[in-house]
Amino acid sequence: MKHLLKLEDWTSEEIIEALNLADQLKYEQKHGIEHKILAGKTLGMIFEKASTRTRVSFEVGMTQLGGYPLFLSSNDLQIGRGEPVQDTARVLSRFIDGIMIRTFEQSEVEALAEYGSIPIINGLTDYCHPCQVLADLMTIRERKGKLEGLKMCFIGDGNNMMNSLIVGALRTGMSISVACPEGYEPPKNIIEFAEGFGDKFEMVKSPLEAAKNADVVLTDVWASMGQEEEKKIREAAFVGYQVNDELMAVTNDGCMVLHCLPAHRGEEITAEVFEAHADEIFEEAENRLHAQKAVLVKCMGE
Ligand code: CP
Ligand code: NVA
């Protein structure tokens, strides 16, 4: 049985295998070739935070694979009234075949895996967003034909997206430069992980320095879900940490721009840059479906 709790848990080979399978499933879906690999299986989808892409892509993906997606809002589950996650894991393991969870604490996802006996897939925590990053890598590889040797740049918060992008980029042979304001760097364990890759990782204060000769630039909101009260403080701290024309001017020719969405135009990205790269960004959103179908097959189909 396989989980996707965080990207660090998957080797380079496992990540590449998932990307290959995602490409194949995308091709087959577009050509009307159906796979009912998960027929008879149910995926419980627990959401403790809002979602458009993750919810719809998992629900559609599970249906396309012949399985059944069961949406479970924490507002309606006993978990929302304090039932321990350890008990929820043991109960759900007796009814369903896998769980996708979007929540706050990474420890909650880890506890589901420890106490349950079914595959657990992380649909975003405060710590990481592995499904999104698999879709991002898939999109880069589709457009650039490779990952190895390319330079990724991330501008902004040392949040769930930055954490998973650092792991995903380095595990697939890319280099990554990140620029974040003081006090908003990624956690120590991620920096230690990245430092293991030598000069393939760089963390700087200057967005222009990070973006120099980049092949793909990514950013994310300044205030993530759960940080609404910090919005004003963050708006002040992140001034200048924006993907705009000035920043794009120092990147390589044909540099891509990706954004996990939702995007806040005028904050982390200008409307001009967003619209100039809308085709890539919405392909990235579509690839959530294909990448997650690959994750579902890897975790629940074997
Ligand atoms: N990118 C992403 O995870 O989008 P949702 O919050 O809409 O699921
Ligand atoms: N960092 C953002 C990502 C949303 C997909 C958040 O956690 O809200």
mmCIF file of N, CA and C in Angstrom, residues 180-294:
data_model
loop_
_atom_site.group_PDB
_atom_site.id
_atom_site.type_symbol
_atom_site.label_atom_id
_atom_site.label_comp_id
_atom_site.label_asym_id
_atom_site.label_seq_id
_atom_site.Cartn_x
_atom_site.Cartn_y
_atom_site.Cartn_z
ATOM 1 N N CYS A 180 12.424 35.017 -0.991
ATOM 2 C CA CYS A 180 11.340 35.300 -0.036
ATOM 3 C C CYS A 180 11.778 36.396 0.926
ATOM 4 N N PRO A 181 10.811 37.165 1.432
ATOM 5 C CA PRO A 181 11.156 38.210 2.391
ATOM 6 C C PRO A 181 11.653 37.604 3.704
ATOM 7 N N GLU A 182 12.424 38.380 4.418
ATOM 8 C CA GLU A 182 12.940 37.921 5.711
ATOM 9 C C GLU A 182 11.787 37.487 6.616
ATOM 10 N N GLY A 183 11.934 36.331 7.219
ATOM 11 C CA GLY A 183 10.900 35.832 8.129
ATOM 12 C C GLY A 183 9.866 34.958 7.436
ATOM 13 N N TYR A 184 9.950 34.852 6.105
ATOM 14 C CA TYR A 184 8.974 34.036 5.367
ATOM 15 C C TYR A 184 9.680 32.931 4.568
ATOM 16 N N GLU A 185 10.829 32.495 5.085
ATOM 17 C CA GLU A 185 11.592 31.439 4.416
ATOM 18 C C GLU A 185 10.934 30.076 4.673
ATOM 19 N N PRO A 186 11.243 29.085 3.849
ATOM 20 C CA PRO A 186 10.717 27.740 4.107
ATOM 21 C C PRO A 186 11.290 27.171 5.415
ATOM 22 N N PRO A 187 10.646 26.141 5.974
ATOM 23 C CA PRO A 187 11.121 25.591 7.248
ATOM 24 C C PRO A 187 12.521 24.967 7.134
ATOM 25 N N LYS A 188 13.149 24.837 8.301
ATOM 26 C CA LYS A 188 14.537 24.369 8.386
ATOM 27 C C LYS A 188 14.745 23.009 7.692
ATOM 28 N N ASN A 189 13.804 22.095 7.890
ATOM 29 C CA ASN A 189 14.011 20.756 7.306
ATOM 30 C C ASN A 189 14.019 20.797 5.781
ATOM 31 N N ILE A 190 13.257 21.717 5.194
ATOM 32 C CA ILE A 190 13.236 21.841 3.730
ATOM 33 C C ILE A 190 14.562 22.448 3.256
ATOM 34 N N ILE A 191 15.055 23.440 3.999
ATOM 35 C CA ILE A 191 16.342 24.052 3.626
ATOM 36 C C ILE A 191 17.454 23.005 3.732
ATOM 37 N N GLU A 192 17.412 22.198 4.765
ATOM 38 C CA GLU A 192 18.434 21.147 4.918
ATOM 39 C C GLU A 192 18.348 20.140 3.772
ATOM 40 N N PHE A 193 17.119 19.769 3.420
ATOM 41 C CA PHE A 193 16.908 18.853 2.289
ATOM 42 C C PHE A 193 17.549 19.463 1.041
ATOM 43 N N ALA A 194 17.252 20.737 0.798
ATOM 44 C CA ALA A 194 17.712 21.414 -0.420
ATOM 45 C C ALA A 194 19.224 21.561 -0.431
ATOM 46 N N GLU A 195 19.799 21.826 0.727
ATOM 47 C CA GLU A 195 21.252 22.016 0.782
ATOM 48 C C GLU A 195 21.993 20.732 0.413
ATOM 49 N N GLY A 196 21.320 19.608 0.548
ATOM 50 C CA GLY A 196 21.908 18.333 0.135
ATOM 51 C C GLY A 196 22.145 18.271 -1.372
ATOM 52 N N PHE A 197 21.545 19.201 -2.125
ATOM 53 C CA PHE A 197 21.697 19.214 -3.583
ATOM 54 C C PHE A 197 22.713 20.272 -4.037
ATOM 55 N N GLY A 198 23.497 20.792 -3.076
ATOM 56 C CA GLY A 198 24.580 21.722 -3.406
ATOM 57 C C GLY A 198 24.089 22.971 -4.101
ATOM 58 N N ASP A 199 24.800 23.329 -5.212
ATOM 59 C CA ASP A 199 24.467 24.606 -5.855
ATOM 60 C C ASP A 199 23.215 24.537 -6.731
ATOM 61 N N LYS A 200 22.509 23.420 -6.678
ATOM 62 C CA LYS A 200 21.227 23.354 -7.415
ATOM 63 C C LYS A 200 20.131 24.120 -6.670
ATOM 64 N N PHE A 201 20.421 24.484 -5.421
ATOM 65 C CA PHE A 201 19.446 25.256 -4.631
ATOM 66 C C PHE A 201 20.053 26.582 -4.223
ATOM 67 N N GLU A 202 19.236 27.626 -4.341
ATOM 68 C CA GLU A 202 19.689 28.958 -3.942
ATOM 69 C C GLU A 202 18.508 29.670 -3.287
ATOM 70 N N MET A 203 18.757 30.303 -2.139
ATOM 71 C CA MET A 203 17.709 31.104 -1.495
ATOM 72 C C MET A 203 18.255 32.513 -1.315
ATOM 73 N N VAL A 204 17.553 33.484 -1.903
ATOM 74 C CA VAL A 204 18.032 34.872 -1.876
ATOM 75 C C VAL A 204 16.891 35.801 -1.448
ATOM 76 N N LYS A 205 17.238 37.042 -1.188
ATOM 77 C CA LYS A 205 16.208 38.039 -0.852
ATOM 78 C C LYS A 205 15.670 38.701 -2.122
ATOM 79 N N SER A 206 16.554 38.858 -3.137
ATOM 80 C CA SER A 206 16.191 39.634 -4.324
ATOM 81 C C SER A 206 15.430 38.798 -5.364
ATOM 82 N N PRO A 207 14.182 39.166 -5.674
ATOM 83 C CA PRO A 207 13.430 38.435 -6.705
ATOM 84 C C PRO A 207 14.145 38.434 -8.056
ATOM 85 N N LEU A 208 14.782 39.565 -8.405
ATOM 86 C CA LEU A 208 15.459 39.630 -9.710
ATOM 87 C C LEU A 208 16.633 38.661 -9.770
ATOM 88 N N GLU A 209 17.332 38.545 -8.653
ATOM 89 C CA GLU A 209 18.468 37.616 -8.603
ATOM 90 C C GLU A 209 17.963 36.170 -8.760
ATOM 91 N N ALA A 210 16.878 35.860 -8.088
ATOM 92 C CA ALA A 210 16.336 34.488 -8.180
ATOM 93 C C ALA A 210 15.843 34.174 -9.593
ATOM 94 N N ALA A 211 15.297 35.188 -10.258
ATOM 95 C CA ALA A 211 14.662 34.949 -11.563
ATOM 96 C C ALA A 211 15.660 34.905 -12.722
ATOM 97 N N LYS A 212 16.894 35.329 -12.462
ATOM 98 C CA LYS A 212 17.885 35.419 -13.541
ATOM 99 C C LYS A 212 18.052 34.058 -14.241
ATOM 100 N N ASN A 213 17.877 34.080 -15.562
ATOM 101 C CA ASN A 213 18.032 32.870 -16.396
ATOM 102 C C ASN A 213 17.103 31.715 -16.012
ATOM 103 N N ALA A 214 15.952 32.052 -15.432
ATOM 104 C CA ALA A 214 14.988 30.992 -15.087
ATOM 105 C C ALA A 214 14.281 30.482 -16.338
ATOM 106 N N ASP A 215 13.929 29.196 -16.320
ATOM 107 C CA ASP A 215 13.139 28.598 -17.403
ATOM 108 C C ASP A 215 11.667 28.530 -17.033
ATOM 109 N N VAL A 216 11.398 28.585 -15.754
ATOM 110 C CA VAL A 216 9.997 28.612 -15.296
ATOM 111 C C VAL A 216 9.934 29.377 -13.979
ATOM 112 N N VAL A 217 8.972 30.292 -13.906
ATOM 113 C CA VAL A 217 8.776 31.107 -12.703
ATOM 114 C C VAL A 217 7.431 30.733 -12.089
ATOM 115 N N LEU A 218 7.447 30.536 -10.781
ATOM 116 C CA LEU A 218 6.188 30.241 -10.073
ATOM 117 C C LEU A 218 6.024 31.194 -8.902
ATOM 118 N N THR A 219 4.797 31.441 -8.554
ATOM 119 C CA THR A 219 4.512 32.213 -7.354
ATOM 120 C C THR A 219 3.199 31.708 -6.761
ATOM 121 N N ASP A 220 2.829 32.278 -5.626
ATOM 122 C CA ASP A 220 1.606 31.863 -4.940
ATOM 123 C C ASP A 220 1.126 33.045 -4.100
ATOM 124 N N VAL A 221 -0.063 32.915 -3.591
ATOM 125 C CA VAL A 221 -0.655 34.020 -2.807
ATOM 126 C C VAL A 221 0.247 34.402 -1.628
ATOM 127 N N TRP A 222 0.127 35.658 -1.204
ATOM 128 C CA TRP A 222 0.920 36.127 -0.068
ATOM 129 C C TRP A 222 0.343 35.608 1.250
ATOM 130 N N ALA A 223 -0.963 35.455 1.299
ATOM 131 C CA ALA A 223 -1.600 34.918 2.524
ATOM 132 C C ALA A 223 -2.377 33.661 2.144
ATOM 133 N N SER A 224 -1.963 32.546 2.686
ATOM 134 C CA SER A 224 -2.607 31.270 2.366
ATOM 135 C C SER A 224 -3.871 31.070 3.202
ATOM 136 N N MET A 225 -4.599 30.016 2.875
ATOM 137 C CA MET A 225 -5.805 29.692 3.644
ATOM 138 C C MET A 225 -5.427 29.466 5.104
ATOM 139 N N GLY A 226 -6.149 30.108 5.986
ATOM 140 C CA GLY A 226 -5.832 30.007 7.415
ATOM 141 C C GLY A 226 -5.010 31.186 7.908
ATOM 142 N N GLN A 227 -4.510 32.013 6.962
ATOM 143 C CA GLN A 227 -3.673 33.169 7.363
ATOM 144 C C GLN A 227 -4.406 34.477 7.108
ATOM 145 N N GLU A 228 -5.724 34.410 7.018
ATOM 146 C CA GLU A 228 -6.516 35.592 6.663
ATOM 147 C C GLU A 228 -6.243 36.765 7.609
ATOM 148 N N GLU A 229 -6.031 36.461 8.880
ATOM 149 C CA GLU A 229 -5.820 37.557 9.841
ATOM 150 C C GLU A 229 -4.481 38.261 9.646
ATOM 151 N N GLU A 230 -3.547 37.585 8.974
ATOM 152 C CA GLU A 230 -2.216 38.193 8.743
ATOM 153 C C GLU A 230 -2.167 38.967 7.423
ATOM 154 N N LYS A 231 -3.307 39.040 6.740
ATOM 155 C CA LYS A 231 -3.313 39.576 5.379
ATOM 156 C C LYS A 231 -2.610 40.937 5.273
ATOM 157 N N LYS A 232 -2.961 41.863 6.146
ATOM 158 C CA LYS A 232 -2.400 43.229 6.071
ATOM 159 C C LYS A 232 -0.887 43.213 6.308
ATOM 160 N N ILE A 233 -0.456 42.497 7.324
ATOM 161 C CA ILE A 233 0.987 42.424 7.640
ATOM 162 C C ILE A 233 1.737 41.827 6.463
ATOM 163 N N ARG A 234 1.153 40.797 5.891
ATOM 164 C CA ARG A 234 1.804 40.128 4.761
ATOM 165 C C ARG A 234 1.859 41.031 3.527
ATOM 166 N N GLU A 235 0.797 41.779 3.293
ATOM 167 C CA GLU A 235 0.801 42.693 2.139
ATOM 168 C C GLU A 235 1.979 43.662 2.233
ATOM 169 N N ALA A 236 2.283 44.097 3.439
ATOM 170 C CA ALA A 236 3.413 45.022 3.639
ATOM 171 C C ALA A 236 4.736 44.276 3.454
ATOM 172 N N ALA A 237 4.828 43.085 4.008
ATOM 173 C CA ALA A 237 6.090 42.325 3.959
ATOM 174 C C ALA A 237 6.450 41.876 2.539
ATOM 175 N N PHE A 238 5.439 41.656 1.702
ATOM 176 C CA PHE A 238 5.683 41.068 0.373
ATOM 177 C C PHE A 238 5.772 42.095 -0.758
ATOM 178 N N VAL A 239 5.756 43.381 -0.409
ATOM 179 C CA VAL A 239 5.899 44.398 -1.467
ATOM 180 C C VAL A 239 7.184 44.103 -2.248
ATOM 181 N N GLY A 240 7.081 44.091 -3.571
ATOM 182 C CA GLY A 240 8.261 43.831 -4.412
ATOM 183 C C GLY A 240 8.414 42.355 -4.773
ATOM 184 N N TYR A 241 7.729 41.485 -4.052
ATOM 185 C CA TYR A 241 7.808 40.042 -4.361
ATOM 186 C C TYR A 241 6.678 39.704 -5.336
ATOM 187 N N GLN A 242 6.834 40.250 -6.519
ATOM 188 C CA GLN A 242 5.775 40.138 -7.522
ATOM 189 C C GLN A 242 6.357 39.652 -8.845
ATOM 190 N N VAL A 243 5.606 38.788 -9.522
ATOM 191 C CA VAL A 243 6.001 38.366 -10.872
ATOM 192 C C VAL A 243 5.420 39.392 -11.844
ATOM 193 N N ASN A 244 6.298 40.218 -12.399
ATOM 194 C CA ASN A 244 5.867 41.303 -13.300
ATOM 195 C C ASN A 244 6.811 41.354 -14.507
ATOM 196 N N ASP A 245 6.582 42.318 -15.382
ATOM 197 C CA ASP A 245 7.385 42.397 -16.613
ATOM 198 C C ASP A 245 8.862 42.613 -16.319
ATOM 199 N N GLU A 246 9.150 43.405 -15.302
ATOM 200 C CA GLU A 246 10.546 43.683 -14.955
ATOM 201 C C GLU A 246 11.259 42.384 -14.558
ATOM 202 N N LEU A 247 10.554 41.565 -13.796
ATOM 203 C CA LEU A 247 11.135 40.286 -13.364
ATOM 204 C C LEU A 247 11.290 39.334 -14.557
ATOM 205 N N MET A 248 10.261 39.291 -15.409
ATOM 206 C CA MET A 248 10.309 38.374 -16.554
ATOM 207 C C MET A 248 11.438 38.757 -17.524
ATOM 208 N N ALA A 249 11.820 40.017 -17.516
ATOM 209 C CA ALA A 249 12.868 40.491 -18.439
ATOM 210 C C ALA A 249 14.225 39.844 -18.168
ATOM 211 N N VAL A 250 14.454 39.362 -16.948
ATOM 212 C CA VAL A 250 15.777 38.759 -16.654
ATOM 213 C C VAL A 250 15.761 37.230 -16.801
ATOM 214 N N THR A 251 14.618 36.676 -17.163
ATOM 215 C CA THR A 251 14.519 35.214 -17.299
ATOM 216 C C THR A 251 14.982 34.798 -18.702
ATOM 217 N N ASN A 252 15.123 33.499 -18.891
ATOM 218 C CA ASN A 252 15.500 32.989 -20.212
ATOM 219 C C ASN A 252 14.380 33.202 -21.224
ATOM 220 N N ASP A 253 14.730 33.223 -22.499
ATOM 221 C CA ASP A 253 13.716 33.298 -23.562
ATOM 222 C C ASP A 253 12.769 32.112 -23.420
ATOM 223 N N GLY A 254 11.485 32.352 -23.616
ATOM 224 C CA GLY A 254 10.508 31.266 -23.552
ATOM 225 C C GLY A 254 10.224 30.789 -22.144
ATOM 226 N N CYS A 255 10.598 31.619 -21.169
ATOM 227 C CA CYS A 255 10.366 31.233 -19.767
ATOM 228 C C CYS A 255 8.865 31.054 -19.515
ATOM 229 N N MET A 256 8.516 29.965 -18.854
ATOM 230 C CA MET A 256 7.113 29.721 -18.505
ATOM 231 C C MET A 256 6.765 30.412 -17.187
ATOM 232 N N VAL A 257 5.470 30.660 -16.996
ATOM 233 C CA VAL A 257 4.975 31.133 -15.698
ATOM 234 C C VAL A 257 3.842 30.199 -15.280
ATOM 235 N N LEU A 258 3.945 29.676 -14.073
ATOM 236 C CA LEU A 258 2.885 28.820 -13.551
ATOM 237 C C LEU A 258 2.379 29.399 -12.226
ATOM 238 N N HIS A 259 1.134 29.075 -11.923
ATOM 239 C CA HIS A 259 0.521 29.531 -10.662
ATOM 240 C C HIS A 259 -0.489 28.464 -10.270
ATOM 241 N N CYS A 260 -0.419 28.014 -9.027
ATOM 242 C CA CYS A 260 -1.321 26.926 -8.613
ATOM 243 C C CYS A 260 -2.776 27.360 -8.611
ATOM 244 N N LEU A 261 -3.007 28.674 -8.477
ATOM 245 C CA LEU A 261 -4.349 29.271 -8.412
ATOM 246 C C LEU A 261 -5.029 28.917 -7.071
ATOM 247 N N PRO A 262 -5.890 29.735 -6.542
ATOM 248 C CA PRO A 262 -6.318 31.010 -7.113
ATOM 249 C C PRO A 262 -5.224 32.073 -7.058
ATOM 250 N N ALA A 263 -5.271 33.000 -8.069
ATOM 251 C CA ALA A 263 -4.260 34.063 -8.179
ATOM 252 C C ALA A 263 -4.850 35.396 -7.734
ATOM 253 N N HIS A 264 -4.010 36.220 -7.159
ATOM 254 C CA HIS A 264 -4.421 37.580 -6.782
ATOM 255 C C HIS A 264 -3.666 38.552 -7.668
ATOM 256 N N ARG A 265 -4.313 38.948 -8.753
ATOM 257 C CA ARG A 265 -3.674 39.889 -9.681
ATOM 258 C C ARG A 265 -3.382 41.205 -8.974
ATOM 259 N N GLY A 266 -2.219 41.755 -9.263
ATOM 260 C CA GLY A 266 -1.841 43.016 -8.618
ATOM 261 C C GLY A 266 -1.111 42.782 -7.304
ATOM 262 N N GLU A 267 -1.127 41.539 -6.809
ATOM 263 C CA GLU A 267 -0.335 41.220 -5.621
ATOM 264 C C GLU A 267 0.875 40.392 -6.069
ATOM 265 N N GLU A 268 0.770 39.069 -5.971
ATOM 266 C CA GLU A 268 1.957 38.251 -6.301
ATOM 267 C C GLU A 268 2.256 38.184 -7.800
ATOM 268 N N ILE A 269 1.277 38.553 -8.637
ATOM 269 C CA ILE A 269 1.485 38.514 -10.096
ATOM 270 C C ILE A 269 0.676 39.641 -10.736
ATOM 271 N N THR A 270 1.225 40.252 -11.777
ATOM 272 C CA THR A 270 0.449 41.294 -12.455
ATOM 273 C C THR A 270 -0.547 40.627 -13.410
ATOM 274 N N ALA A 271 -1.610 41.377 -13.729
ATOM 275 C CA ALA A 271 -2.608 40.865 -14.669
ATOM 276 C C ALA A 271 -1.963 40.620 -16.032
ATOM 277 N N GLU A 272 -0.996 41.464 -16.407
ATOM 278 C CA GLU A 272 -0.345 41.342 -17.725
ATOM 279 C C GLU A 272 0.418 40.021 -17.829
ATOM 280 N N VAL A 273 1.243 39.741 -16.823
ATOM 281 C CA VAL A 273 2.023 38.487 -16.873
ATOM 282 C C VAL A 273 1.077 37.289 -16.794
ATOM 283 N N PHE A 274 0.083 37.397 -15.936
ATOM 284 C CA PHE A 274 -0.870 36.280 -15.804
ATOM 285 C C PHE A 274 -1.518 35.972 -17.162
ATOM 286 N N GLU A 275 -2.037 36.999 -17.809
ATOM 287 C CA GLU A 275 -2.759 36.768 -19.073
ATOM 288 C C GLU A 275 -1.809 36.311 -20.179
ATOM 289 N N ALA A 276 -0.574 36.816 -20.165
ATOM 290 C CA ALA A 276 0.393 36.398 -21.189
ATOM 291 C C ALA A 276 0.718 34.904 -21.061
ATOM 292 N N HIS A 277 0.531 34.360 -19.855
ATOM 293 C CA HIS A 277 0.880 32.949 -19.619
ATOM 294 C C HIS A 277 -0.343 32.111 -19.243
ATOM 295 N N ALA A 278 -1.545 32.661 -19.552
ATOM 296 C CA ALA A 278 -2.779 31.991 -19.132
ATOM 297 C C ALA A 278 -2.875 30.566 -19.691
ATOM 298 N N ASP A 279 -2.398 30.382 -20.906
ATOM 299 C CA ASP A 279 -2.486 29.066 -21.532
ATOM 300 C C ASP A 279 -1.713 28.011 -20.720
ATOM 301 N N GLU A 280 -0.525 28.398 -20.274
ATOM 302 C CA GLU A 280 0.286 27.482 -19.442
ATOM 303 C C GLU A 280 -0.386 27.248 -18.085
ATOM 304 N N ILE A 281 -0.894 28.337 -17.511
ATOM 305 C CA ILE A 281 -1.465 28.258 -16.156
ATOM 306 C C ILE A 281 -2.727 27.372 -16.147
ATOM 307 N N PHE A 282 -3.544 27.481 -17.193
ATOM 308 C CA PHE A 282 -4.761 26.659 -17.182
ATOM 309 C C PHE A 282 -4.497 25.219 -17.640
ATOM 310 N N GLU A 283 -3.419 25.033 -18.406
ATOM 311 C CA GLU A 283 -2.989 23.658 -18.708
ATOM 312 C C GLU A 283 -2.530 22.995 -17.400
ATOM 313 N N GLU A 284 -1.810 23.784 -16.611
ATOM 314 C CA GLU A 284 -1.349 23.323 -15.289
ATOM 315 C C GLU A 284 -2.557 22.904 -14.435
ATOM 316 N N ALA A 285 -3.605 23.731 -14.470
ATOM 317 C CA ALA A 285 -4.813 23.390 -13.701
ATOM 318 C C ALA A 285 -5.424 22.093 -14.231
ATOM 319 N N GLU A 286 -5.497 21.969 -15.567
ATOM 320 C CA GLU A 286 -6.045 20.728 -16.151
ATOM 321 C C GLU A 286 -5.206 19.521 -15.728
ATOM 322 N N ASN A 287 -3.904 19.720 -15.673
ATOM 323 C CA ASN A 287 -3.026 18.593 -15.366
ATOM 324 C C ASN A 287 -3.178 18.076 -13.938
ATOM 325 N N ARG A 288 -3.849 18.843 -13.081
ATOM 326 C CA ARG A 288 -4.192 18.295 -11.765
ATOM 327 C C ARG A 288 -4.956 16.988 -11.944
ATOM 328 N N LEU A 289 -5.900 17.006 -12.878
ATOM 329 C CA LEU A 289 -6.727 15.816 -13.126
ATOM 330 C C LEU A 289 -5.857 14.619 -13.516
ATOM 331 N N HIS A 290 -4.999 14.819 -14.500
ATOM 332 C CA HIS A 290 -4.216 13.694 -15.027
ATOM 333 C C HIS A 290 -3.166 13.219 -14.020
ATOM 334 N N ALA A 291 -2.513 14.178 -13.379
ATOM 335 C CA ALA A 291 -1.477 13.799 -12.400
ATOM 336 C C ALA A 291 -2.109 13.057 -11.220
ATOM 337 N N GLN A 292 -3.262 13.527 -10.786
ATOM 338 C CA GLN A 292 -3.904 12.867 -9.637
ATOM 339 C C GLN A 292 -4.486 11.506 -10.000
ATOM 340 N N LYS A 293 -4.912 11.344 -11.251
ATOM 341 C CA LYS A 293 -5.341 9.994 -11.657
ATOM 342 C C LYS A 293 -4.155 9.041 -11.533
ATOM 343 N N ALA A 294 -2.971 9.529 -11.918
ATOM 344 C CA ALA A 294 -1.772 8.690 -11.777
ATOM 345 C C ALA A 294 -1.514 8.376 -10.297
#
